[in-house]
Short mmCIF file of C-alpha atoms in Angstrom, two decimals:
data_model
loop_
_atom_site.label_atom_id
_atom_site.label_comp_id
_atom_site.label_asym_id
_atom_site.label_seq_id
_atom_site.Cartn_x
_atom_site.Cartn_y
_atom_site.Cartn_z
CA MET A 1 -119.70 -20.27 -18.86
CA PRO A 2 -118.66 -19.20 -15.33
CA ALA A 3 -116.73 -16.07 -15.07
CA GLY A 4 -113.21 -16.27 -14.16
CA PRO A 5 -111.52 -14.78 -11.07
CA GLY A 6 -111.75 -11.29 -10.62
CA PRO A 7 -108.28 -9.16 -10.71
CA LEU A 8 -108.30 -8.22 -7.13
CA VAL A 9 -108.34 -12.31 -6.36
CA VAL A 10 -105.54 -12.42 -8.91
CA VAL A 11 -103.53 -9.74 -7.32
CA LEU A 12 -104.09 -11.35 -3.96
CA LEU A 13 -102.94 -14.88 -5.09
CA LEU A 14 -99.84 -13.37 -6.77
CA SER A 15 -99.01 -11.50 -3.48
CA LEU A 16 -99.47 -14.72 -1.38
CA LEU A 17 -96.96 -16.50 -3.64
CA LEU A 18 -94.42 -13.87 -3.71
CA LEU A 19 -94.62 -13.97 0.30
CA VAL A 20 -94.06 -17.51 0.56
CA ALA A 21 -91.04 -17.71 -2.07
CA GLY A 22 -89.43 -15.11 0.11
CA ILE A 23 -89.70 -16.78 3.34
CA HIS A 24 -88.46 -20.03 1.80
CA GLY A 25 -85.49 -18.24 0.32
CA ARG A 26 -84.59 -16.39 3.75
CA LEU A 27 -84.87 -19.70 5.64
CA GLN A 28 -82.87 -21.54 3.20
CA HIS A 29 -80.31 -18.66 3.56
CA GLU A 30 -80.17 -18.79 7.07
CA GLU A 31 -79.80 -22.62 6.96
CA GLU A 32 -76.84 -21.91 4.46
CA GLU A 33 -75.14 -19.68 6.93
CA GLU A 34 -75.62 -21.84 9.91
CA GLU A 35 -73.93 -24.67 8.00
CA GLU A 36 -71.27 -22.19 6.84
CA GLU A 37 -70.85 -21.46 10.80
CA VAL A 38 -70.74 -24.68 12.04
CA GLN A 39 -68.02 -25.83 9.17
CA ASP A 40 -66.15 -22.65 10.32
CA GLN A 41 -65.96 -23.73 13.95
CA GLU A 42 -65.19 -27.16 13.09
CA GLY A 43 -62.11 -25.95 10.80
CA GLY A 44 -61.05 -23.84 13.67
CA SER A 45 -60.95 -20.92 11.31
CA SER A 46 -63.31 -18.35 13.06
CA SER A 47 -64.19 -17.30 16.46
CA PHE A 48 -66.63 -14.70 18.40
CA THR A 49 -65.44 -12.58 21.20
CA LEU A 50 -67.39 -11.48 24.40
CA PRO A 51 -66.26 -8.51 26.72
CA VAL A 52 -65.27 -9.48 29.97
CA TRP A 53 -65.29 -7.01 32.78
CA ALA A 54 -62.83 -7.04 35.74
CA PRO A 55 -64.60 -6.64 39.46
CA HIS A 56 -64.59 -3.42 40.73
CA VAL A 57 -61.78 -2.96 43.57
CA PRO A 58 -62.65 -0.06 45.96
CA GLU A 59 -60.04 2.33 46.47
CA SER A 60 -59.99 3.31 50.46
CA GLY A 61 -58.20 1.03 52.13
CA GLU A 62 -61.08 -0.18 54.70
CA GLU A 63 -63.40 -0.79 51.49
CA ARG A 64 -60.68 -2.73 49.82
CA ARG A 65 -60.22 -5.03 52.79
CA GLU A 66 -64.07 -5.86 53.32
CA HIS A 67 -64.09 -6.33 49.35
CA PHE A 68 -61.34 -9.14 49.87
CA ARG A 69 -62.86 -10.27 52.59
CA ALA A 70 -65.96 -10.99 51.04
CA LEU A 71 -64.04 -12.66 48.28
CA MET A 72 -62.50 -15.04 50.58
CA ALA A 73 -65.54 -16.18 52.18
CA LYS A 74 -66.91 -16.78 48.85
CA ASP A 75 -64.07 -19.11 47.84
CA MET A 76 -64.00 -20.87 51.42
CA ARG A 77 -67.65 -21.85 50.99
CA ARG A 78 -66.94 -23.20 47.65
CA MET A 79 -64.07 -25.43 48.93
CA MET A 80 -65.94 -26.53 52.25
CA ARG A 81 -68.98 -27.47 49.66
CA GLN A 82 -66.82 -29.52 47.65
CA VAL A 83 -66.91 -32.49 50.03
CA PRO A 84 -70.20 -34.01 51.00
CA GLU A 85 -71.19 -33.66 54.72
CA LEU A 86 -70.79 -36.83 56.68
CA MET A 87 -73.93 -35.52 58.87
CA SER A 88 -76.16 -32.54 58.68
CA LYS A 89 -75.20 -29.19 59.69
CA THR A 90 -76.55 -29.50 63.22
CA ASP A 91 -74.27 -32.64 63.93
CA MET A 92 -71.21 -32.18 66.02
CA PHE A 93 -68.53 -34.46 67.41
CA GLU A 94 -66.04 -33.49 70.35
CA LEU A 95 -62.58 -34.80 71.50
CA PRO A 96 -61.47 -34.73 75.19
CA MET A 97 -58.60 -32.26 75.71
CA ARG A 98 -55.99 -31.42 78.67
CA SER A 99 -53.51 -29.31 79.20
CA ALA A 100 -50.07 -30.93 79.46
CA LEU A 101 -48.04 -28.41 81.96
CA ASN A 102 -48.92 -30.29 85.23
CA ILE A 103 -48.77 -33.71 83.27
CA ALA A 104 -45.73 -33.98 81.41
CA GLN A 105 -43.95 -30.37 82.10
CA VAL A 106 -44.78 -29.11 78.70
CA GLY A 107 -46.97 -25.96 77.92
CA MET A 108 -49.06 -27.56 75.20
CA TYR A 109 -52.35 -29.07 75.08
CA VAL A 110 -53.28 -32.44 74.35
CA VAL A 111 -56.32 -34.14 72.55
CA VAL A 112 -57.19 -37.72 72.52
CA VAL A 113 -58.26 -39.21 69.24
CA ARG A 114 -59.20 -42.93 68.33
CA ILE A 115 -57.29 -43.52 65.01
CA GLY A 116 -57.50 -46.57 62.83
CA THR A 117 -59.20 -49.81 62.72
CA PRO A 118 -59.62 -51.16 65.40
CA ALA A 119 -59.77 -47.92 66.69
CA LEU A 120 -56.62 -46.98 69.47
CA PRO A 121 -56.46 -43.66 71.29
CA TYR A 122 -53.57 -41.37 70.77
CA SER A 123 -52.64 -38.28 72.81
CA LEU A 124 -51.91 -35.59 69.93
CA ALA A 125 -50.65 -32.14 70.84
CA LEU A 126 -53.11 -29.58 69.59
CA GLU A 127 -51.54 -27.19 66.83
CA THR A 128 -53.55 -24.50 64.86
CA ALA A 129 -50.43 -23.37 62.87
CA ASN A 130 -49.53 -26.62 61.44
CA GLU A 131 -50.64 -28.74 58.28
CA VAL A 132 -49.27 -32.41 59.18
CA THR A 133 -50.67 -34.54 61.65
CA TRP A 134 -48.45 -37.23 62.60
CA ILE A 135 -48.34 -39.91 65.12
CA ASN A 136 -45.15 -41.92 66.18
CA CYS A 137 -45.02 -45.01 64.32
CA ARG A 138 -43.16 -48.35 64.17
CA LEU A 139 -43.27 -50.07 60.81
CA ARG A 140 -43.12 -53.82 60.79
CA ARG A 141 -39.59 -53.97 59.09
CA ARG A 142 -38.03 -52.05 61.97
CA LYS A 143 -38.97 -54.86 64.62
CA GLY A 144 -40.13 -52.39 67.27
CA LYS A 145 -37.01 -50.16 67.08
CA HIS A 146 -38.14 -46.37 66.54
CA PRO A 147 -34.67 -43.96 65.59
CA GLY A 148 -34.89 -40.75 67.63
CA ARG A 149 -36.38 -42.31 70.93
CA PRO A 150 -35.37 -44.21 73.64
CA HIS A 151 -35.77 -47.84 72.87
CA VAL A 152 -38.34 -49.29 75.20
CA PRO A 153 -39.45 -53.07 75.22
CA PRO A 154 -42.38 -53.80 73.20
CA ALA A 155 -44.60 -54.26 76.23
CA ALA A 156 -43.72 -51.10 77.87
CA THR A 157 -46.46 -49.00 78.35
CA THR A 158 -44.91 -45.77 79.91
CA MET A 159 -41.44 -43.86 79.11
CA SER A 160 -39.69 -41.78 81.58
CA ILE A 161 -38.93 -38.21 80.49
CA GLN A 162 -36.28 -36.01 82.33
CA VAL A 163 -37.62 -32.31 82.96
CA ASP A 164 -35.79 -29.52 84.78
CA ASP A 165 -37.35 -28.09 87.80
CA ASP A 166 -36.08 -24.77 86.78
CA GLY A 167 -38.11 -24.28 83.62
CA GLY A 168 -35.37 -24.42 81.32
CA GLY A 169 -32.05 -23.88 83.19
CA GLY A 170 -32.08 -20.52 84.94
CA GLY A 171 -30.24 -19.45 87.63
CA SER A 172 -31.99 -20.97 90.43
CA GLY A 173 -30.13 -24.05 90.15
CA GLY A 174 -32.94 -26.47 89.77
CA LYS A 175 -32.57 -30.44 89.87
CA SER A 176 -33.66 -32.73 87.31
CA LYS A 177 -36.54 -35.16 87.73
CA VAL A 178 -38.05 -38.02 85.96
CA THR A 179 -41.85 -37.86 84.80
CA LYS A 180 -43.67 -41.13 83.40
CA VAL A 181 -46.20 -40.76 80.40
CA ILE A 182 -47.67 -43.36 78.36
CA MET A 183 -46.46 -43.62 74.77
CA ASN A 184 -48.77 -45.27 72.40
CA TRP A 185 -46.95 -46.40 69.13
CA TYR A 186 -49.26 -46.53 65.94
CA ARG A 187 -48.44 -49.57 63.77
CA PRO A 188 -49.69 -49.40 60.41
CA ALA A 189 -49.56 -53.14 59.72
CA LYS A 190 -52.29 -53.74 62.37
CA SER A 191 -54.84 -51.14 61.31
CA SER A 192 -57.13 -52.31 58.51
CA SER A 193 -58.12 -48.78 57.27
CA TRP A 194 -54.34 -47.50 56.95
CA ARG A 195 -53.72 -46.81 52.92
CA ARG A 196 -50.10 -45.64 52.27
CA PHE A 197 -49.49 -42.90 49.48
CA ARG A 198 -47.21 -43.66 46.97
CA CYS A 199 -44.77 -41.25 45.20
CA SER A 200 -46.52 -42.10 41.96
CA GLN A 201 -50.11 -40.72 43.32
CA ARG A 202 -51.13 -37.03 42.50
CA ALA A 203 -52.51 -36.92 46.08
CA CYS A 204 -48.43 -37.69 47.47
CA MET A 205 -47.26 -34.55 45.20
CA ASP A 206 -50.03 -32.33 46.50
CA LEU A 207 -48.93 -33.22 50.08
CA PRO A 208 -46.66 -30.56 52.01
CA TYR A 209 -42.74 -31.46 52.80
CA ASN A 210 -42.97 -34.61 50.61
CA THR A 211 -39.41 -35.71 49.69
CA CYS A 212 -40.36 -38.09 46.68
CA GLU A 213 -37.58 -37.57 43.78
CA SER A 214 -39.57 -39.51 41.34
CA PRO A 215 -42.92 -40.81 40.75
CA ASP A 216 -42.10 -44.39 41.55
CA GLN A 217 -45.14 -46.49 42.17
CA ASN A 218 -43.29 -48.90 44.38
CA THR A 219 -41.91 -46.02 47.01
CA SER A 220 -43.72 -44.72 49.76
CA CYS A 221 -44.79 -41.02 49.95
CA THR A 222 -42.07 -39.72 52.54
CA TYR A 223 -41.85 -36.39 54.30
CA TYR A 224 -39.49 -34.38 56.33
CA GLN A 225 -40.69 -31.71 58.09
CA VAL A 226 -38.79 -28.81 60.46
CA MET A 227 -41.06 -26.94 62.58
CA LYS A 228 -40.76 -23.15 63.90
CA ASP A 229 -39.16 -24.74 67.29
CA SER A 230 -36.53 -26.89 65.18
CA THR A 231 -38.54 -30.02 66.11
CA ILE A 232 -37.96 -32.46 63.43
CA THR A 233 -40.37 -35.11 61.87
CA SER A 234 -39.82 -37.56 59.17
CA GLY A 235 -41.85 -40.86 58.13
CA ILE A 236 -44.36 -41.83 55.18
CA TYR A 237 -48.07 -40.40 54.39
CA GLY A 238 -51.18 -42.45 54.38
CA GLN A 239 -54.58 -42.27 54.52
CA GLU A 240 -56.66 -43.39 57.91
CA LYS A 241 -59.92 -43.18 59.39
CA ALA A 242 -60.81 -41.87 63.10
CA THR A 243 -63.92 -42.95 65.38
CA VAL A 244 -65.71 -39.93 66.90
CA ALA A 245 -68.63 -39.60 68.96
CA VAL A 246 -71.28 -37.77 67.23
CA SER A 247 -73.82 -35.25 69.16
CA ASP A 248 -76.38 -37.95 69.65
CA GLY A 249 -73.71 -40.28 71.18
CA THR A 250 -73.58 -42.57 68.32
CA MET A 251 -69.98 -43.64 66.83
CA LYS A 252 -69.01 -42.62 63.39
CA LYS A 253 -65.96 -43.20 61.14
CA LEU A 254 -64.35 -40.12 60.11
CA PRO A 255 -62.62 -40.93 56.58
CA GLY A 256 -60.03 -39.30 54.12
CA LEU A 257 -57.41 -38.21 56.77
CA VAL A 258 -53.86 -37.79 56.13
CA ILE A 259 -51.68 -38.89 58.59
CA GLY A 260 -47.89 -38.89 58.92
CA CYS A 261 -46.52 -42.26 60.11
CA SER A 262 -43.70 -40.57 62.08
CA THR A 263 -40.58 -42.96 62.14
CA PHE A 264 -38.36 -40.31 63.37
CA GLU A 265 -38.74 -37.36 65.60
CA HIS A 266 -36.18 -35.34 67.40
CA GLY A 267 -36.14 -31.80 69.46
CA GLY A 268 -38.76 -30.13 71.52
CA ALA A 269 -41.31 -32.09 73.38
CA VAL A 270 -41.69 -35.03 71.27
CA ASN A 271 -41.33 -37.44 74.02
CA SER A 272 -44.33 -36.05 76.11
CA HIS A 273 -47.18 -37.09 73.44
CA ASP A 274 -47.83 -39.37 70.66
CA GLY A 275 -47.74 -36.65 67.79
CA ILE A 276 -49.27 -33.79 66.53
CA LEU A 277 -53.20 -32.95 65.73
CA SER A 278 -53.05 -30.28 62.82
CA LEU A 279 -55.80 -27.53 62.56
CA GLY A 280 -53.90 -25.70 60.15
CA ASN A 281 -55.57 -24.14 56.95
CA SER A 282 -54.49 -26.78 54.68
CA PRO A 283 -56.39 -29.54 52.74
CA SER A 284 -53.90 -32.13 54.55
CA SER A 285 -54.61 -30.91 57.96
CA PHE A 286 -57.18 -32.97 60.34
CA GLY A 287 -58.91 -29.74 61.14
CA ILE A 288 -59.78 -28.96 57.33
CA ALA A 289 -60.89 -32.36 56.96
CA ALA A 290 -62.94 -32.97 59.51
CA ALA A 291 -64.69 -29.22 59.27
CA ARG A 292 -65.63 -29.83 55.60
CA ARG A 293 -67.89 -32.48 57.03
CA PHE A 294 -69.43 -30.61 60.09
CA GLY A 295 -70.64 -27.11 58.57
CA GLY A 296 -66.96 -25.48 58.13
CA ARG A 297 -66.79 -24.94 61.92
CA LEU A 298 -64.17 -25.86 64.65
CA SER A 299 -63.79 -24.83 68.24
CA PHE A 300 -61.70 -25.21 71.27
CA CYS A 301 -61.86 -24.52 74.90
CA LEU A 302 -58.47 -23.67 76.57
CA LEU A 303 -58.21 -24.73 80.36
CA ALA A 304 -55.92 -22.66 82.64
CA THR A 305 -52.57 -24.34 81.46
CA THR A 306 -51.95 -24.83 85.20
CA SER A 307 -55.07 -27.12 85.59
CA GLY A 308 -55.15 -30.33 87.48
CA ARG A 309 -54.29 -33.88 85.98
CA ASN A 310 -57.90 -34.78 85.79
CA ALA A 311 -59.51 -31.68 84.33
CA SER A 312 -60.31 -31.70 80.60
CA SER A 313 -61.94 -29.40 77.79
CA TYR A 314 -63.06 -30.07 74.56
CA LEU A 315 -62.10 -29.67 70.76
CA THR A 316 -65.45 -29.48 68.96
CA PHE A 317 -66.32 -29.78 64.94
CA GLY A 318 -69.53 -28.53 64.22
CA ALA A 319 -72.05 -25.84 65.51
CA ASN A 320 -71.03 -25.43 69.23
CA PRO A 321 -73.55 -23.93 71.26
CA ALA A 322 -71.47 -22.92 74.00
CA VAL A 323 -69.71 -20.51 71.48
CA GLN A 324 -73.19 -18.19 71.27
CA ALA A 325 -73.04 -16.79 74.62
CA PRO A 326 -72.95 -13.29 76.04
CA GLY A 327 -69.96 -11.95 75.77
CA THR A 328 -68.66 -13.49 72.64
CA MET A 329 -66.45 -11.31 70.44
CA GLU A 330 -66.30 -11.50 66.70
CA THR A 331 -63.35 -10.67 64.02
CA PRO A 332 -63.00 -11.16 60.52
CA LEU A 333 -60.70 -14.37 60.19
CA LEU A 334 -57.50 -14.02 58.56
CA TYR A 335 -55.70 -16.69 56.52
CA ARG A 336 -51.64 -16.41 57.11
CA ASP A 337 -50.74 -19.20 55.16
CA VAL A 338 -51.46 -22.22 56.98
CA ALA A 339 -52.28 -20.33 60.36
CA TYR A 340 -55.34 -18.08 61.50
CA GLY A 341 -55.36 -14.58 62.60
CA ALA A 342 -57.13 -11.54 63.18
CA HIS A 343 -56.59 -7.96 62.38
CA VAL A 344 -55.40 -5.91 65.17
CA THR A 345 -55.95 -2.50 66.04
CA GLY A 346 -54.10 -1.75 68.98
CA ILE A 347 -52.87 -2.61 72.28
CA LEU A 348 -53.89 -1.10 76.00
CA VAL A 349 -52.20 -1.54 78.98
CA GLY A 350 -53.81 -0.35 82.10
CA GLY A 351 -56.24 1.18 79.70
CA GLN A 352 -54.01 3.24 77.88
CA PRO A 353 -53.16 2.67 74.07
CA LEU A 354 -49.34 1.89 73.38
CA ASP A 355 -47.69 3.69 70.79
CA ILE A 356 -47.08 1.24 68.25
CA PRO A 357 -46.49 2.00 64.08
CA PRO A 358 -49.71 0.92 62.45
CA GLU A 359 -47.91 -0.73 59.59
CA VAL A 360 -47.01 -3.19 62.08
CA TRP A 361 -50.50 -4.38 62.30
CA ASP A 362 -50.95 -3.85 58.06
CA GLU A 363 -51.37 -7.16 56.53
CA GLY A 364 -52.56 -5.73 53.39
CA PRO A 365 -56.14 -6.04 51.93
CA LEU A 366 -55.97 -10.00 51.35
CA GLY A 367 -54.81 -10.42 54.73
CA ASN A 368 -51.51 -11.98 53.79
CA ASP A 369 -49.77 -9.50 51.11
CA ASN A 370 -47.40 -8.45 54.24
CA PRO A 371 -46.32 -11.89 55.57
CA GLU A 372 -44.42 -10.37 58.25
CA ALA A 373 -47.23 -7.93 59.67
CA GLY A 374 -50.06 -8.75 61.75
CA ILE A 375 -50.49 -11.44 64.42
CA ILE A 376 -51.51 -15.13 64.27
CA LEU A 377 -52.84 -17.78 66.89
CA ASP A 378 -50.84 -20.83 67.58
CA THR A 379 -51.84 -23.07 70.52
CA GLY A 380 -48.54 -24.87 69.86
CA THR A 381 -46.92 -21.95 70.88
CA SER A 382 -46.84 -21.04 74.88
CA ILE A 383 -45.36 -17.44 75.30
CA THR A 384 -46.60 -14.71 73.24
CA TYR A 385 -44.16 -13.71 70.70
CA LEU A 386 -44.14 -10.03 69.70
CA VAL A 387 -41.81 -8.15 66.98
CA SER A 388 -39.62 -5.35 68.54
CA ALA A 389 -41.93 -2.44 67.55
CA VAL A 390 -44.68 -4.42 69.78
CA TYR A 391 -42.39 -6.07 72.36
CA ASP A 392 -40.67 -2.76 73.54
CA PRO A 393 -43.69 -0.87 74.27
CA VAL A 394 -45.63 -3.96 75.85
CA THR A 395 -43.02 -4.87 78.07
CA ALA A 396 -41.94 -1.34 79.06
CA ALA A 397 -45.65 -0.33 80.25
CA LEU A 398 -45.80 -3.70 82.01
CA ASP A 399 -42.58 -3.40 84.00
CA SER A 400 -43.25 -0.01 85.15
CA HIS A 401 -45.88 -1.59 87.35
CA LEU A 402 -43.34 -4.22 88.35
CA ALA A 403 -39.93 -2.59 88.36
CA HIS A 404 -39.47 -1.91 92.13
CA LEU A 405 -39.58 -5.69 92.69
CA PRO A 406 -36.14 -7.48 92.72
CA LYS A 407 -35.33 -8.82 89.10
CA ALA A 408 -34.39 -12.53 88.62
CA GLU A 409 -32.51 -14.28 85.59
CA ILE A 410 -34.19 -17.06 84.06
CA LYS A 411 -33.18 -18.64 80.77
CA GLY A 412 -35.74 -17.63 78.02
CA PHE A 413 -37.10 -14.76 79.58
CA GLU A 414 -35.95 -10.95 79.58
CA TYR A 415 -38.03 -9.54 82.52
CA CYS A 416 -38.76 -11.81 85.42
CA TYR A 417 -39.00 -10.82 89.44
CA ASN A 418 -38.62 -12.55 92.77
CA TRP A 419 -42.58 -12.29 93.85
CA THR A 420 -44.93 -15.23 94.77
CA PHE A 421 -48.02 -14.72 92.37
CA ALA A 422 -51.25 -13.67 93.82
CA GLY A 423 -54.43 -15.16 92.24
CA ASP A 424 -55.77 -12.28 90.86
CA GLY A 425 -52.42 -10.31 90.33
CA VAL A 426 -53.17 -7.79 93.54
CA ASP A 427 -51.02 -8.07 96.53
CA PRO A 428 -50.89 -4.67 98.47
CA ALA A 429 -48.04 -6.06 100.72
CA HIS A 430 -45.66 -5.79 98.11
CA ASN A 431 -47.25 -2.89 96.26
CA VAL A 432 -48.16 -4.86 93.05
CA THR A 433 -51.19 -4.70 91.08
CA ILE A 434 -50.75 -6.40 87.36
CA PRO A 435 -52.50 -3.82 85.05
CA SER A 436 -55.18 -4.99 82.56
CA PHE A 437 -54.03 -5.78 79.06
CA SER A 438 -56.01 -6.12 75.88
CA ILE A 439 -55.52 -6.51 72.33
CA GLU A 440 -58.30 -4.65 70.02
CA MET A 441 -59.08 -6.34 67.15
CA ALA A 442 -61.43 -5.32 63.94
CA GLY A 443 -65.02 -5.18 64.50
CA ASP A 444 -64.63 -4.10 67.96
CA ALA A 445 -63.41 -7.55 69.32
CA ARG A 446 -61.12 -7.36 72.32
CA LEU A 447 -58.65 -10.08 74.06
CA ALA A 448 -58.60 -9.23 77.74
CA ALA A 449 -56.09 -11.23 79.40
CA ASP A 450 -56.16 -12.04 83.16
CA ALA A 451 -53.10 -11.68 85.22
CA LYS A 452 -51.93 -15.11 84.99
CA SER A 453 -51.86 -14.74 81.36
CA ILE A 454 -49.96 -11.61 81.41
CA VAL A 455 -47.31 -12.99 83.68
CA VAL A 456 -46.36 -16.70 84.17
CA PRO A 457 -46.44 -17.51 87.84
CA GLU A 458 -43.89 -19.44 89.52
CA VAL A 459 -41.53 -20.34 86.48
CA VAL A 460 -39.42 -21.30 89.61
CA PRO A 461 -40.87 -21.30 92.95
CA GLY A 462 -41.02 -17.50 94.08
CA VAL A 463 -40.29 -16.06 90.71
CA VAL A 464 -42.77 -14.83 87.63
CA CYS A 465 -42.10 -13.53 84.24
CA LEU A 466 -43.46 -11.36 81.84
CA GLY A 467 -45.44 -13.87 79.26
CA PHE A 468 -43.82 -12.33 76.50
CA ASN A 469 -40.93 -12.72 74.02
CA ARG A 470 -39.06 -10.88 71.33
CA ILE A 471 -39.47 -12.31 67.64
CA SER A 472 -36.70 -11.12 65.19
CA GLN A 473 -39.32 -11.63 62.28
CA GLY A 474 -43.29 -11.43 62.17
CA PRO A 475 -46.01 -12.21 61.96
CA SER A 476 -46.30 -11.75 66.07
CA ILE A 477 -47.85 -15.05 67.72
CA ILE A 478 -50.29 -15.25 70.54
CA GLY A 479 -49.70 -18.24 72.48
CA ASN A 480 -51.66 -20.58 74.40
CA VAL A 481 -50.71 -18.78 77.81
CA LEU A 482 -52.60 -15.52 76.53
CA MET A 483 -55.37 -17.71 75.03
CA GLN A 484 -56.02 -19.76 78.07
CA GLU A 485 -59.65 -19.78 79.78
CA HIS A 486 -61.13 -18.94 76.56
CA ILE A 487 -63.36 -20.37 74.01
CA TRP A 488 -62.37 -20.01 70.51
CA GLU A 489 -64.20 -21.15 67.19
CA ILE A 490 -62.91 -20.74 63.65
CA ASP A 491 -65.85 -20.45 61.23
CA HIS A 492 -64.37 -21.02 57.71
CA MET A 493 -68.18 -20.56 56.07
CA SER A 494 -68.35 -17.05 57.52
CA THR A 495 -64.43 -16.52 57.73
CA VAL A 496 -65.04 -15.28 61.31
CA LEU A 497 -62.92 -15.55 64.41
CA ARG A 498 -65.15 -15.68 67.88
CA PHE A 499 -64.00 -15.75 71.22
CA ARG A 500 -65.13 -15.33 74.82
CA LYS A 501 -63.73 -15.85 78.15
CA ASP A 502 -64.80 -19.46 79.62
CA LYS A 503 -63.08 -21.56 82.55
CA CYS A 504 -63.67 -24.38 80.12
CA ILE A 505 -64.45 -26.87 82.86
CA ASN A 506 -68.01 -27.28 82.96
CA HIS A 507 -69.33 -28.68 79.42
CA GLN A 508 -72.50 -30.87 79.72
CA GLN A 509 -72.14 -32.08 76.09
CA LEU A 510 -68.84 -33.56 76.51
CA ASN A 511 -69.89 -35.16 79.99
CA ARG A 512 -73.09 -36.52 78.57
CA HIS A 513 -71.43 -38.14 75.56
CA HIS A 514 -67.86 -39.16 76.45
CA LYS A 515 -68.77 -42.21 78.50
CA LYS A 516 -71.20 -43.62 75.96
CA ALA A 517 -68.42 -43.19 73.33
CA SER A 518 -65.59 -44.57 75.47
CA SER A 519 -67.65 -47.82 76.06
CA SER A 520 -68.73 -48.02 72.59
CA SER A 521 -64.84 -48.14 71.49
CA SER A 522 -63.52 -51.47 71.08
CA SER A 523 -60.46 -49.95 73.18
CA SER A 524 -62.57 -48.61 75.90
CA SER A 525 -60.15 -50.52 78.39
CA SER A 526 -57.13 -48.37 77.08
CA PRO A 527 -55.25 -46.55 79.71
CA PRO A 528 -55.88 -43.00 80.21
CA PRO A 529 -53.25 -40.72 78.08
CA TYR A 530 -51.26 -39.41 80.99
CA PRO A 531 -51.80 -41.60 84.17
CA ALA A 532 -50.05 -40.77 87.64
CA ALA A 533 -46.34 -41.50 87.51
#
């Protein structure tokens, strides 16, 4: 008879059985606990908590400013990436731009944009501090009449505008004259790409200045806007497409543009252009909609305001090689509501810093905590407007170089002189030298103005005025006279403002592709925006 298992083997077998039983029991217990947790979660009777730590905010002022700039840059990159790019980041498109001073006697820049299907050209005033793009519009039910504008026959292509030779009714007793400009009317019924917004749509409720009183699906999304210069526009919102020439010369449709079909305009210079092209920091603006599809960057080169009728520069969306050149300045971009600004550190006249209270420039860590401080850029404003704490020392310093000249009284200006402007601001015969003027900005950037940007030449014949006015409430505003003959870039992706001096008259990219773009358009036979009167 064979011998049974030894004691050692029995012990090992018993240990193995106990181990297996223990593991099985633990697994069964864990499964029961897991089932209980799931049941508790489904019943809503339990929860768990994880710690969340607030980001560290530096204590010093400059470190706090840099901290919040980094946060803004991150947020802007997220926003820009929410919309797919139309082309690659290397693509760009450009729109021709002119100064309207010698064309329609208004101190603004006009951009030609082809809108609708078929695409038709409209001359729109460039505004960096506006969020509504609107075009003077005729709805079918109005049978061609347009409230707020002189009625012209449907076949008319020009409109007469009466302007004063004295630049605003000064003491020179100037006479009025008539200038003719082309007026193009936008007709939604004739554009197959027009889509009217309704008050029932969420998109309508998010649009600025909307006047919808109830979410009625049969009511058009209406708006009423009063601008800083008291210009009024009202109408209906819709979505449209623009036709643009991309950097390779091909024509592309830019979709998803919010357009105000303006049925009423009043005030300002509304009769000297077809509408407004907004570049402001708002999802509804043309500038943001286009920049989202072209790398988050836009740039514009401002010709001299007194440039000739046929001179043109450009508005560019996408990477612009002309910006990256010797002498380009960079400063952090600040978002001031819908406008763009920069942090000013000081102003120099004749190389000497002016005594300006530092709190005037303190926008706060977020760049907009103190809405009345700092300075913004506005291409829709001509003269530079400064709060009293800045205006008084600036004008006192400049006047000290011109006070020996006979004074002149011109409406809208405080400091005017009987003197015929010399091209470089130097006139030994009258002992006149316009001093240097510069605005110092964060990042060691400096906006150095030429003499014709410091004084406004020939406001009336033989009279110049300082190109600055007082504003009762901030922020201060850099107008297009001080911005002229510079190229400017707003880089949303990097939250950087770039600029440098440029005559804006020799741009190969525009010259190369503009003719091809025009010949490819179905409306290439349309007359130019401002023909000779």
